[in-house]
PDB file of C-alpha atoms in Angstrom:
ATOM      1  CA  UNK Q   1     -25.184  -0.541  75.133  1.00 37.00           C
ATOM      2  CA  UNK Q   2     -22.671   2.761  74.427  1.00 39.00           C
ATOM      3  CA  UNK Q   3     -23.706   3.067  70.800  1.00 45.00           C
ATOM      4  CA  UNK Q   4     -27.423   3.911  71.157  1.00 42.00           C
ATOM      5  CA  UNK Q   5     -27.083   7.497  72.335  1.00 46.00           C
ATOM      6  CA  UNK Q   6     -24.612   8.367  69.301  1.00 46.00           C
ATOM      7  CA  UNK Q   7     -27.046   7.023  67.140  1.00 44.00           C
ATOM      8  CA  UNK Q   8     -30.293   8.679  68.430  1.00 48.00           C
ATOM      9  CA  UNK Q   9     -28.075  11.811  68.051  1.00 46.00           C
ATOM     10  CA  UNK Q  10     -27.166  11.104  64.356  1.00 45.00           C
ATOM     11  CA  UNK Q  11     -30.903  10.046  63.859  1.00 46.00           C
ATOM     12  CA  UNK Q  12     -32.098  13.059  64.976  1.00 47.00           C
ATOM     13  CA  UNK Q  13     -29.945  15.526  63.328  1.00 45.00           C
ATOM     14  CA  UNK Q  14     -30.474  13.593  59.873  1.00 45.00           C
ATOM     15  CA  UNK Q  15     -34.226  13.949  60.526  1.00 48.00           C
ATOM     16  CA  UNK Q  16     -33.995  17.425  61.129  1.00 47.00           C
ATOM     17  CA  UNK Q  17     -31.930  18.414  58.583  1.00 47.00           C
ATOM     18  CA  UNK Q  18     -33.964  16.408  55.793  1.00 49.00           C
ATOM     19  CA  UNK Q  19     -36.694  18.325  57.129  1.00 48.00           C
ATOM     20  CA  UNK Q  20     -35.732  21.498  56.278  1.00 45.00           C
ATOM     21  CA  UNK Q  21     -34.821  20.459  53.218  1.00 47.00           C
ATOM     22  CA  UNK Q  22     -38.356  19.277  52.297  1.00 48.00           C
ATOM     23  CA  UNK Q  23     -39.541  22.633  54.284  1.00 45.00           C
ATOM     24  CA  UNK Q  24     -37.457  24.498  51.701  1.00 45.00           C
ATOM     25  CA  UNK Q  25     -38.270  22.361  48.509  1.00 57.00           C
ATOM     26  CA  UNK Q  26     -41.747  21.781  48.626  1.00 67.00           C
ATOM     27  CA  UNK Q  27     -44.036  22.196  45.412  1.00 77.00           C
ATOM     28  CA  UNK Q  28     -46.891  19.959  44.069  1.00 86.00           C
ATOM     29  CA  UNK Q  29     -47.162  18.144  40.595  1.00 88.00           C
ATOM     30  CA  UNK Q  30     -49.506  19.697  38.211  1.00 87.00           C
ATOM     31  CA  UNK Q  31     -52.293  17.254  36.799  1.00 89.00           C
ATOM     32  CA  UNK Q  32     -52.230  15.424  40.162  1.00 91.00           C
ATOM     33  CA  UNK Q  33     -51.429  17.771  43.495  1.00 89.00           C
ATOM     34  CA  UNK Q  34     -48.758  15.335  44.672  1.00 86.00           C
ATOM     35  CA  UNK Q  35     -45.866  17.425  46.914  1.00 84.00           C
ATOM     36  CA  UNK Q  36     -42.671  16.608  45.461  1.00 79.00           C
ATOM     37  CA  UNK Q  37     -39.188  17.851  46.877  1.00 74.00           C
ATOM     38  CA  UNK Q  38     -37.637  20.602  44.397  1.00 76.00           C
ATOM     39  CA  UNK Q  39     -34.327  22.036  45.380  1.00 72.00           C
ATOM     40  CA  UNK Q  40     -32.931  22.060  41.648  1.00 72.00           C
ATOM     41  CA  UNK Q  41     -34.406  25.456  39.454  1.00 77.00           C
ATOM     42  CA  UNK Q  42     -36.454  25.186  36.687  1.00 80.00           C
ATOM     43  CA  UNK Q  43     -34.492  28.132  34.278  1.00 85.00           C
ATOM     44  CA  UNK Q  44     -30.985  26.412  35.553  1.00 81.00           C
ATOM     45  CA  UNK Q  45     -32.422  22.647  34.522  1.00 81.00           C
ATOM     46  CA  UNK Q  46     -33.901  23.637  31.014  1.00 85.00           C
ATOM     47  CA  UNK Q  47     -30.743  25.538  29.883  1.00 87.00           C
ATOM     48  CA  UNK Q  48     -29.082  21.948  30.669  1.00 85.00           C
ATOM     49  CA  UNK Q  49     -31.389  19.916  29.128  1.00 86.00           C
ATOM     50  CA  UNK Q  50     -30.968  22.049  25.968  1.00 90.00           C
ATOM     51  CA  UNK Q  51     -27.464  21.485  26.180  1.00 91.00           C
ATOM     52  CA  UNK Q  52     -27.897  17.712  26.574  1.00 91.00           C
ATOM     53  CA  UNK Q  53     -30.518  17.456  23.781  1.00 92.00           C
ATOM     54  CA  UNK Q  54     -28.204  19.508  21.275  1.00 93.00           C
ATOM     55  CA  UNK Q  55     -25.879  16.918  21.856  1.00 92.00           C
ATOM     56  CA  UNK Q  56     -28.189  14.087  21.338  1.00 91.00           C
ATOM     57  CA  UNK Q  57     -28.912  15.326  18.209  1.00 94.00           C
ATOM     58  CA  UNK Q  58     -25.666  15.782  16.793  1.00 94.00           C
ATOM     59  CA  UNK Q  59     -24.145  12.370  17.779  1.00 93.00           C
ATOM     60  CA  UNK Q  60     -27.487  10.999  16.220  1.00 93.00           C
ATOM     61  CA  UNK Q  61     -28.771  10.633  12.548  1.00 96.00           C
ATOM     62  CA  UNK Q  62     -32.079  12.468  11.954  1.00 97.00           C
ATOM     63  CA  UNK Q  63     -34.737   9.864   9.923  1.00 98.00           C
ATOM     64  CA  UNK Q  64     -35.316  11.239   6.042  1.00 98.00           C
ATOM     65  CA  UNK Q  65     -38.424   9.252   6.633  1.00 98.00           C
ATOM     66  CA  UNK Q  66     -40.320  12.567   6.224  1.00 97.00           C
ATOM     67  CA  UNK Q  67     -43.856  11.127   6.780  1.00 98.00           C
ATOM     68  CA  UNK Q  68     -43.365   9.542   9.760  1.00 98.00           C
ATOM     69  CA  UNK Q  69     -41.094  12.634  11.060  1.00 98.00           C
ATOM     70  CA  UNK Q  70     -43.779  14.646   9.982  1.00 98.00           C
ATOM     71  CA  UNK Q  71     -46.506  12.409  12.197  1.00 98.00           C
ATOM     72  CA  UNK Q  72     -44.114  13.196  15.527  1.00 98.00           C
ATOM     73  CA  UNK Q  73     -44.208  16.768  14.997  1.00 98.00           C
ATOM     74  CA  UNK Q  74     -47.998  17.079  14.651  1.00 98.00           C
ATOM     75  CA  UNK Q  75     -48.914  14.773  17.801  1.00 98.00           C
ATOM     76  CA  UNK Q  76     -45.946  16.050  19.518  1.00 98.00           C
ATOM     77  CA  UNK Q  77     -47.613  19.686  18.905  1.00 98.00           C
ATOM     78  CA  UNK Q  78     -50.825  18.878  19.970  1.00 98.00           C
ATOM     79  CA  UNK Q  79     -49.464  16.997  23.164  1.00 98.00           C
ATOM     80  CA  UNK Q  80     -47.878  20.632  23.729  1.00 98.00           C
ATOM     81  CA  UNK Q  81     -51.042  22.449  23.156  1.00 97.00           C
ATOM     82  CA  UNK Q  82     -52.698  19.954  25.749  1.00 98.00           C
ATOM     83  CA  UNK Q  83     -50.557  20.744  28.307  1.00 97.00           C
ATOM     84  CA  UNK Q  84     -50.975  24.388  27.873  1.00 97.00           C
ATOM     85  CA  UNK Q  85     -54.845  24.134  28.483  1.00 96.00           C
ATOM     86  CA  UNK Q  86     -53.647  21.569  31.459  1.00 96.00           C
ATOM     87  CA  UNK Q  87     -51.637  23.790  32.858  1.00 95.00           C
ATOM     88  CA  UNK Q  88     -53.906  26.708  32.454  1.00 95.00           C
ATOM     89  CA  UNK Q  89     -56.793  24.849  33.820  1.00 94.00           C
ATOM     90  CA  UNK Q  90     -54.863  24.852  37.406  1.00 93.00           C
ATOM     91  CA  UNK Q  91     -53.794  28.725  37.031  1.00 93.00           C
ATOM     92  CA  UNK Q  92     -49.630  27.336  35.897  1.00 92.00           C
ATOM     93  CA  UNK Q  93     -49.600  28.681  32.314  1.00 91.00           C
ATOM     94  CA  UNK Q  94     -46.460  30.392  33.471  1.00 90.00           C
ATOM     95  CA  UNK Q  95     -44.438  27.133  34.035  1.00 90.00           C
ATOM     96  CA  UNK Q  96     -44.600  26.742  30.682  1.00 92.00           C
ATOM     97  CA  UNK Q  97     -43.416  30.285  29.761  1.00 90.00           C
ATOM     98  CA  UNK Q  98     -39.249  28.361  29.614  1.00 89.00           C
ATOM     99  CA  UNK Q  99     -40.373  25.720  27.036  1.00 93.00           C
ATOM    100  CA  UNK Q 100     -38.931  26.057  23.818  1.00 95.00           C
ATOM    101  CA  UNK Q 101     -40.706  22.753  21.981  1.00 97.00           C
ATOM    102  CA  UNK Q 102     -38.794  20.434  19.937  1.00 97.00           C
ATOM    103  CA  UNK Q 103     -40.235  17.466  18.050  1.00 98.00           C
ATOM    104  CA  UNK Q 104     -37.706  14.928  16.384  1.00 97.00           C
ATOM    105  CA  UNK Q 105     -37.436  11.383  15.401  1.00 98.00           C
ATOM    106  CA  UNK Q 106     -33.824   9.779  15.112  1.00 96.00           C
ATOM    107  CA  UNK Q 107     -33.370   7.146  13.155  1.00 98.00           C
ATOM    108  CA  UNK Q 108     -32.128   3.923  15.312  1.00 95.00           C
ATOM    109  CA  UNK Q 109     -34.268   0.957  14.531  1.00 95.00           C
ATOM    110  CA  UNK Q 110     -32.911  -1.037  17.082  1.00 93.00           C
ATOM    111  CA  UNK Q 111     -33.933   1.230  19.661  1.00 90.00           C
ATOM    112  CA  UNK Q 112     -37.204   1.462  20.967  1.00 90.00           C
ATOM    113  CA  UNK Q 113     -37.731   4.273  23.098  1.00 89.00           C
ATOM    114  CA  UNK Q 114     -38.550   7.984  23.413  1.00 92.00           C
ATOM    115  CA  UNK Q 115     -37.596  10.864  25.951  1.00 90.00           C
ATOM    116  CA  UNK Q 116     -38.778  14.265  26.968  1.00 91.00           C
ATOM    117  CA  UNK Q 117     -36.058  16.719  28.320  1.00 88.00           C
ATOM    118  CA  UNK Q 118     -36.629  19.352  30.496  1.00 89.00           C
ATOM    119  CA  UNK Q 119     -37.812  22.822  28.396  1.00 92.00           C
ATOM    120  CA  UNK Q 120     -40.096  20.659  26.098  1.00 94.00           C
ATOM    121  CA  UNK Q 121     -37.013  18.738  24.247  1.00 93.00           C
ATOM    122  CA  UNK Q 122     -37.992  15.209  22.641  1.00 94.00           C
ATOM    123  CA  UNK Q 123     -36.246  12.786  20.732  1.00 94.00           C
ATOM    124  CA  UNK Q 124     -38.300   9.639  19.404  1.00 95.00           C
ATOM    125  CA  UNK Q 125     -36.022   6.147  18.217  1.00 94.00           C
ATOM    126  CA  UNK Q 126     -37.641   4.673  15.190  1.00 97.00           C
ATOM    127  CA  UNK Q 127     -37.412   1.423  16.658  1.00 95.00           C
ATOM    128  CA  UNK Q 128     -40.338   2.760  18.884  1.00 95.00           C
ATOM    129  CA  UNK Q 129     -42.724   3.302  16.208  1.00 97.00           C
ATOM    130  CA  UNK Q 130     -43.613  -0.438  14.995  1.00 96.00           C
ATOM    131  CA  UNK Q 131     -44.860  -0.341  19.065  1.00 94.00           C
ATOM    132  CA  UNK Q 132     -46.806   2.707  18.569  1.00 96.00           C
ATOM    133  CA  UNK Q 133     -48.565   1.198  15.250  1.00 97.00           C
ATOM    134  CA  UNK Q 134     -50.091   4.334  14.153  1.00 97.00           C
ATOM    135  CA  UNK Q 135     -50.479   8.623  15.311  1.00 97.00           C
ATOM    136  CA  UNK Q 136     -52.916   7.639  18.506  1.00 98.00           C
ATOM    137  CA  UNK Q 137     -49.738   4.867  19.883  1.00 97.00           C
ATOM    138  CA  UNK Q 138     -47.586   7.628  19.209  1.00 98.00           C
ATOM    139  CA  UNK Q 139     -49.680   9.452  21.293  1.00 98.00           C
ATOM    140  CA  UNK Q 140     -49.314   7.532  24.125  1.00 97.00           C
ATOM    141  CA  UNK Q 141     -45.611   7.636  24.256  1.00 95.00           C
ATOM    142  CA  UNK Q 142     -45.790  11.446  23.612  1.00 97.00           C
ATOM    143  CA  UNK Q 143     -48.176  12.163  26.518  1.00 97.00           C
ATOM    144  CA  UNK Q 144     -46.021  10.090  28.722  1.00 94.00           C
ATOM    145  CA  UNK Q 145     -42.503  11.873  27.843  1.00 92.00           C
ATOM    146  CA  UNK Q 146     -44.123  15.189  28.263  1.00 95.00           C
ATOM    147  CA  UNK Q 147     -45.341  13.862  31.551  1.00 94.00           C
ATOM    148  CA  UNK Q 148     -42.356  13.461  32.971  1.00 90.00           C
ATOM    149  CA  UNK Q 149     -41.166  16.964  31.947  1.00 90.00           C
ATOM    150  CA  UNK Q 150     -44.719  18.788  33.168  1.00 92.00           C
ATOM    151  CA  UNK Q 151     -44.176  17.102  36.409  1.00 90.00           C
ATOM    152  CA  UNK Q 152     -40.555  18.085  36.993  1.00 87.00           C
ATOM    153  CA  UNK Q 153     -39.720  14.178  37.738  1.00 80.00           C
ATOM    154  CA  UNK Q 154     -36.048  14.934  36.061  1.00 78.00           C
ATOM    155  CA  UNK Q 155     -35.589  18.106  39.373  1.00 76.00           C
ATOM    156  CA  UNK Q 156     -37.241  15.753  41.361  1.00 80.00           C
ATOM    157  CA  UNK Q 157     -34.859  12.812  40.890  1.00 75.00           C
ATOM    158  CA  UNK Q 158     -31.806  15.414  41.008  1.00 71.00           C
ATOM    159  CA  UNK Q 159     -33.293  16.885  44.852  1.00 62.00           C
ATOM    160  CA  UNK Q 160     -33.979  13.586  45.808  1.00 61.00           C
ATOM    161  CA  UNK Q 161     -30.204  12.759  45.242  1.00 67.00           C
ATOM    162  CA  UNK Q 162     -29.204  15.527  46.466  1.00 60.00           C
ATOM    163  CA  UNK Q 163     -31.018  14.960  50.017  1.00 54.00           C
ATOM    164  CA  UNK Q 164     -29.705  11.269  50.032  1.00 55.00           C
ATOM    165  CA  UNK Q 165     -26.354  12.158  49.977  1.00 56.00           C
ATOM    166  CA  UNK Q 166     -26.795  15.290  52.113  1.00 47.00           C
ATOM    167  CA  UNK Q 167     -27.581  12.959  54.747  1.00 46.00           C
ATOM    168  CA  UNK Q 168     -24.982  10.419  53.919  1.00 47.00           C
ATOM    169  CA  UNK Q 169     -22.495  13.074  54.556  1.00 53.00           C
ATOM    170  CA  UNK Q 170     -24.079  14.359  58.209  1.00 46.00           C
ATOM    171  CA  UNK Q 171     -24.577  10.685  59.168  1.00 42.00           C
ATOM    172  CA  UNK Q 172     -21.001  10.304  58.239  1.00 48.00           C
ATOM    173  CA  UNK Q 173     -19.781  13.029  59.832  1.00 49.00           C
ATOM    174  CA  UNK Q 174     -21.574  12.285  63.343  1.00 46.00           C
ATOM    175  CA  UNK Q 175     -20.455   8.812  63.001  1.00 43.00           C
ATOM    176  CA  UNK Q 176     -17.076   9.492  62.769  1.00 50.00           C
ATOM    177  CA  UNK Q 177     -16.969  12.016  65.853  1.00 50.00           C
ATOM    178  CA  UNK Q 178     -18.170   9.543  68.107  1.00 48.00           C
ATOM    179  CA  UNK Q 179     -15.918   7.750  70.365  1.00 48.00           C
ATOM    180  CA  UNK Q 180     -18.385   5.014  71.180  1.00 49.00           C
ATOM    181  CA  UNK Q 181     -19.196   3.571  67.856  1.00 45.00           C
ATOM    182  CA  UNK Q 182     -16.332   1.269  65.953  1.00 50.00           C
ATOM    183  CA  UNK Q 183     -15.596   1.690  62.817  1.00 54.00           C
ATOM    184  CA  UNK Q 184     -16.942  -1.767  61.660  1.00 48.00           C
ATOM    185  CA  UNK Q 185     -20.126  -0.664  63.360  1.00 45.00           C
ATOM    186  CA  UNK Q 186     -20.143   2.531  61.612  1.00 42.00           C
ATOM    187  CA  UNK Q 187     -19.235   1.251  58.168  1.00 49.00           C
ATOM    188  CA  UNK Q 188     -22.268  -1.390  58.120  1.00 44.00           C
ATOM    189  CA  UNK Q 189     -24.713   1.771  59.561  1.00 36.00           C
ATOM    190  CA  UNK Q 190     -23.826   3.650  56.581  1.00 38.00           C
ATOM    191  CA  UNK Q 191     -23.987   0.837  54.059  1.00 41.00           C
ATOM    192  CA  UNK Q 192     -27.437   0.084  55.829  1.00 39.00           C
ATOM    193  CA  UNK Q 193     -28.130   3.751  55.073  1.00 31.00           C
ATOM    194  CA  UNK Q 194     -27.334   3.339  51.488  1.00 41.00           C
ATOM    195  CA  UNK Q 195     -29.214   0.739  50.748  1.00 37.00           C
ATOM    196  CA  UNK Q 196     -32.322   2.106  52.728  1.00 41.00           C
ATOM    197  CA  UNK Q 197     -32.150   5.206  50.521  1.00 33.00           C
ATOM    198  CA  UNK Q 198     -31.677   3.020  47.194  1.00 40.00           C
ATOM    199  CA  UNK Q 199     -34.469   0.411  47.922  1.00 37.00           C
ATOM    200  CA  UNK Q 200     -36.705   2.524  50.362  1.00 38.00           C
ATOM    201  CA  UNK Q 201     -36.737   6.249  48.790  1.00 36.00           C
ATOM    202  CA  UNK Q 202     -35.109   6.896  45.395  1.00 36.00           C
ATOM    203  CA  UNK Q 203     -36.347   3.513  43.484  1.00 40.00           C
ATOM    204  CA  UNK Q 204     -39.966   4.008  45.009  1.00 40.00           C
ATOM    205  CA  UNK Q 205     -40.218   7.129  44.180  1.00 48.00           C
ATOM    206  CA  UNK Q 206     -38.937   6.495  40.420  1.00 76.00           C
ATOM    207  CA  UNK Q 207     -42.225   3.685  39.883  1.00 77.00           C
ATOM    208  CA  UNK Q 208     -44.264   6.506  41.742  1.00 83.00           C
ATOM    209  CA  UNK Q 209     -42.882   8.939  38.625  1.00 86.00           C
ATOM    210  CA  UNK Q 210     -43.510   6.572  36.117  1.00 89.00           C
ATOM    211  CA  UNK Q 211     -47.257   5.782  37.085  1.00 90.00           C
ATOM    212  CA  UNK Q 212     -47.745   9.376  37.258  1.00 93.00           C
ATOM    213  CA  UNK Q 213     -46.622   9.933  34.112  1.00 93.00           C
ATOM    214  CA  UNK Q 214     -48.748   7.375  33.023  1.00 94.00           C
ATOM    215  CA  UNK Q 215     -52.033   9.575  34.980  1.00 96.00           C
ATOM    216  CA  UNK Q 216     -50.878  12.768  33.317  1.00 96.00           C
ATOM    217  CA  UNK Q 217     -50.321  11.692  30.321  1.00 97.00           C
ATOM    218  CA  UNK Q 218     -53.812  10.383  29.870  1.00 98.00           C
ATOM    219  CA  UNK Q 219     -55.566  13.432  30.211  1.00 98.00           C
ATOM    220  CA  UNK Q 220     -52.955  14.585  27.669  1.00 98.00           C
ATOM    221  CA  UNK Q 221     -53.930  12.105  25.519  1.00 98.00           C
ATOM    222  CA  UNK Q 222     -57.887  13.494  26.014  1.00 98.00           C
ATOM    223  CA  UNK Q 223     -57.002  17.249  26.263  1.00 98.00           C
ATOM    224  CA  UNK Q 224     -55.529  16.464  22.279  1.00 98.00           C
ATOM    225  CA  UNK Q 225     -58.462  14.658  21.520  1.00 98.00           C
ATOM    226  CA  UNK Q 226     -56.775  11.409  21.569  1.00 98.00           C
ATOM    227  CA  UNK Q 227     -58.716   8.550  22.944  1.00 98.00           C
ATOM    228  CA  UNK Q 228     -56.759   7.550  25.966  1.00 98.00           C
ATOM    229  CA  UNK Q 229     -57.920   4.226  26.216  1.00 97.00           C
ATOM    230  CA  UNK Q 230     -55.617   2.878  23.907  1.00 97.00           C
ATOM    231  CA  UNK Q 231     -52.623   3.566  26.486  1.00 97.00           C
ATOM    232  CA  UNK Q 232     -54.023  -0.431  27.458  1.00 96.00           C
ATOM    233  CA  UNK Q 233     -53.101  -2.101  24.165  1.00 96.00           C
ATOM    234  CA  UNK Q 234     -50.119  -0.286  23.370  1.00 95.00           C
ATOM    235  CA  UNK Q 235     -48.530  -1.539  26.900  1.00 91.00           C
ATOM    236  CA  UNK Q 236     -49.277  -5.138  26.129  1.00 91.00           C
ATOM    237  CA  UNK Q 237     -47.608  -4.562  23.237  1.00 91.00           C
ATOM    238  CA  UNK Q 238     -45.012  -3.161  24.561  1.00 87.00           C
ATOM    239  CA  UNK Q 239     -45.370  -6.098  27.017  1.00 84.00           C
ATOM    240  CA  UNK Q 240     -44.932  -8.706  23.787  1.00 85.00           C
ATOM    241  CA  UNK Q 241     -41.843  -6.557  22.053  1.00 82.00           C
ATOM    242  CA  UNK Q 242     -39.948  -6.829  25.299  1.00 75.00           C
ATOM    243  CA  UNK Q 243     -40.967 -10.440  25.559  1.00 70.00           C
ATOM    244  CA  UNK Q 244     -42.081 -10.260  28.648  1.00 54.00           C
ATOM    245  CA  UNK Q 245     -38.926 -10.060  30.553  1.00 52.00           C
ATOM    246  CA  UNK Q 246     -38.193  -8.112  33.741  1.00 51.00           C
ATOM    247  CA  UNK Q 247     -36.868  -7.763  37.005  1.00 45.00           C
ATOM    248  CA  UNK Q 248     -39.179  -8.193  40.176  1.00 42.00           C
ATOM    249  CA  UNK Q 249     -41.309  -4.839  40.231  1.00 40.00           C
ATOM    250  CA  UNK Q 250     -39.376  -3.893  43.929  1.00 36.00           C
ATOM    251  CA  UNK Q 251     -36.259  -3.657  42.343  1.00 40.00           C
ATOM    252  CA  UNK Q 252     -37.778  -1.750  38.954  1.00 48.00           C
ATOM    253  CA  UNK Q 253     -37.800   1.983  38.341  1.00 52.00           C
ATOM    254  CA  UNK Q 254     -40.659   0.931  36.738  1.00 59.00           C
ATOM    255  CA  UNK Q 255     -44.058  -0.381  38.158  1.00 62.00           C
ATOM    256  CA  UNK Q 256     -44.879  -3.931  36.602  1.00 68.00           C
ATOM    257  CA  UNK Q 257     -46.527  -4.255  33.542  1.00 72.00           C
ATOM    258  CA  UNK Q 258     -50.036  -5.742  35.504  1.00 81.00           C
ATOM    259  CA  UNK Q 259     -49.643  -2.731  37.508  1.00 84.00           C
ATOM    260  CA  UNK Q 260     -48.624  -0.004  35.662  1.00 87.00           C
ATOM    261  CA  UNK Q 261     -52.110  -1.169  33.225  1.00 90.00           C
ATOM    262  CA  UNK Q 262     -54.381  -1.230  36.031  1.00 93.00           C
ATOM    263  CA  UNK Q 263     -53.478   2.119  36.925  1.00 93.00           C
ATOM    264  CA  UNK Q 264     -53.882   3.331  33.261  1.00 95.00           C
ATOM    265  CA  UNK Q 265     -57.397   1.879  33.378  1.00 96.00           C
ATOM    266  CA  UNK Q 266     -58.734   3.708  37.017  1.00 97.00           C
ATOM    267  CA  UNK Q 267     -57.497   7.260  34.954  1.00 97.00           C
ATOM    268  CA  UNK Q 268     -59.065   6.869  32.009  1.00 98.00           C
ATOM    269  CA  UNK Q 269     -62.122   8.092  33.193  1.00 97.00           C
ATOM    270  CA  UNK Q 270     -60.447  10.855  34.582  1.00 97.00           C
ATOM    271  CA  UNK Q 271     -58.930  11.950  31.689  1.00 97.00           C
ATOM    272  CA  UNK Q 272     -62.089  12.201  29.431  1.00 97.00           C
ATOM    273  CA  UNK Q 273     -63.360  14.401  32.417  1.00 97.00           C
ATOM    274  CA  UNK Q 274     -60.889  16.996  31.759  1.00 96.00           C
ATOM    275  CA  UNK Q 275     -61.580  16.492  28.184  1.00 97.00           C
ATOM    276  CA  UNK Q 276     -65.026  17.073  28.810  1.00 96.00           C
ATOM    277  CA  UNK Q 277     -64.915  19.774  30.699  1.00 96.00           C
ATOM    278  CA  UNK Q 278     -62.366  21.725  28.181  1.00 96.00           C
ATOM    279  CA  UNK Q 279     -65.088  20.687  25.592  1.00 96.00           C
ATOM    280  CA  UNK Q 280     -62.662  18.508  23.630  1.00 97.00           C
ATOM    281  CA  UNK Q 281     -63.979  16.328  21.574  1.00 94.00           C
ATOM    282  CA  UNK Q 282     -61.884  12.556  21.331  1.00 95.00           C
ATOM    283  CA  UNK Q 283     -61.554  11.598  18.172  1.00 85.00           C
ATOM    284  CA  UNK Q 284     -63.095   7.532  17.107  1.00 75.00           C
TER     285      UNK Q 284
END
C-alpha cells in the first residue's frame, strides 16, 4: 500500500500547521468563555462593516414609519447599553471602545429579517416586525443581532475560512509532490477534504454561533430589563411565518427550531442571574 506514507505525511503537516494557527488565533467569547479561532482584526473588520452597512443603506429605502423607527432606536439603545454592563461585568469594556451604534429600520415588507454588522451597525426589514408583535419581540431579534457582533461570529466565520482553505492549499501542495499517489486518488482526497470541512467544521460551527447568539442575547434581553422569556413565543412564531419549512438541522447553519427553543429555555435562568446581580429590574 504506497499511498499511506504520503498521506500520514500530508496528515501531519495539515495538523500541525492548523495548530499553529489556532495557537496564534485563540480568544474566548464574551457572555459564554467559549475559545474561538480569531485571525481577522477587530479595527480592520469594523471599518468594513461600516463600509458594507453604508451601502446597505443607500441601495435601501429608510421607513417614514417614524413610530415604529423610533421603537428600533430605543430597544436597539438599550440592547447597546446592556452589552456595555455585559461586557464590563467580565473586565472587556474596551472591546467596545470601536463601536459606533447605528439603529435603522428599512422599509421591505417582504423581508423578514434583521442583521448586526461588525462596529454596532444594524439594519431591521419591516417585514420582521409583524414577527416581533410589539418592543419586547423586537427585543429578541435585537439581542440576537448584537450577539453575533459581541461574539465576533462574523471574524470567526472569516478565520475559520481562512484555516479551511489554508489547509486545502498544503494538502494540495503535498499531494501533488508525491510520486506515489495518482491523480484520481488525489482529486477524491481533496474533494473528501472539502466536504469534511463543509459538513464537519464550518456548518457546525455556524449552528454553534447561532445558539450562542441565542445564550447571549438572553442575558441582553435581562441586562435591558426585557423579560427574556419571551425569546420562546416569538420563535414559534417565527416557526408559523416560515411555515414550518426547513432543511434537516445537519445540513442548517441554523440549529432546528425544537432545538434552538430548548436551548433558549436552559438560559433563561441564566440570564435573569446576570440581571439580578446588575440589580436590573425586568420589566412585566
Amino acid at each position: 500500500m504506497p499511498q499511506i506514507a504520503p498521506l500520514r505525511k500530508a496528515a501531519g503537516l495539515l495538523a500541525a500547521c492548523l495548530a499553529l494557527s489556532l495557537l496564534a488565533g485563540c480568544a474566548t467569547v464574551a457572555g459564554t468563555g467559549r475559545s474561538q479561532l480569531n485571525l481577522v482584526s477587530d479595527a480592520e473588520l469594523n471599518q468594513e462593516s461600516a463600509l458594507a452597512y453604508k451601502q446597505v443603506l443607500a441601495e435601501g429605502k429608510l421607513s417614514s414609519n417614524r413610530q415604529d423607527t423610533a421603537m428600533i432606536k430605543r430597544v436597539g439603545q438599550r440592547i447597546a447599553q446592556a452589552a456595555q454592563l455585559l461586557m464590563a461585568s467580565e473586565g472587556r469594556a474596551g472591546d467596545l471602545a470601536g463601536y459606533n451604534w447605528e439603529f435603522n429600520l428599512i422599509d421591505e415588507p417582504g423581508t423578514v429579517n434583521a442583521f448586526c454588522m461588525a462596529g454596532g451597525k444594524v439594519a431591521f426589514y419591516s417585514g420582521i416586525l409583524p414577527v416581533c408583535q410589539d418592543e419586547t419581540g423586537i427585543a429578541v431579534v435585537m439581542g440576537h443581532e448584537v450577539s453575533h457582533a459581541l461574539a465576533r461570529h462574523g471574524a470567526e466565520r472569516v478565520s475559520q475560512q481562512m484555516a479551511a482553505e489554508f489547509g486545502a492549499t498544503v494538502l494540495g501542495q503535498v499531494l501533488g509532490s508525491s510520486t506515489s499517489v495518482s491523480p484520481l486518488t488525489a482529486q477524491m482526497i481533496m474533494t473528501g477534504y472539502g466536504l469534511g470541512a463543509q459538513f464537519g467544521v464550518l456548518m457546525p460551527f455556524s449552528r454553534a454561533q447561532e445558539a450562542e447568539a441565542d445564550r447571549i442575547g438572553l442575558s441582553l434581553m435581562a441586562l435591558a430589563g426585557y423579560d427574556p422569556s419571551a425569546a420562546v413565543p416569538f420563535w414559534e412564531r417565527m416557526r408559523k411565518a416560515s411555515g414550518g419549512a426547513g432543511v434537516p438541522a445537519f445540513l442548517s447553519t441554523h440549529p432546528s427550531d425544537t432545538a434552538r427553543i430548548k436551548g433558549i429555555q436552559e438560559y433563561i435562568p441564566e440570564a435573569l442571574a446576570r440581571a439580578g446581580a446588575a440589580g436590573v429590574k425586568i420589566q412585566p
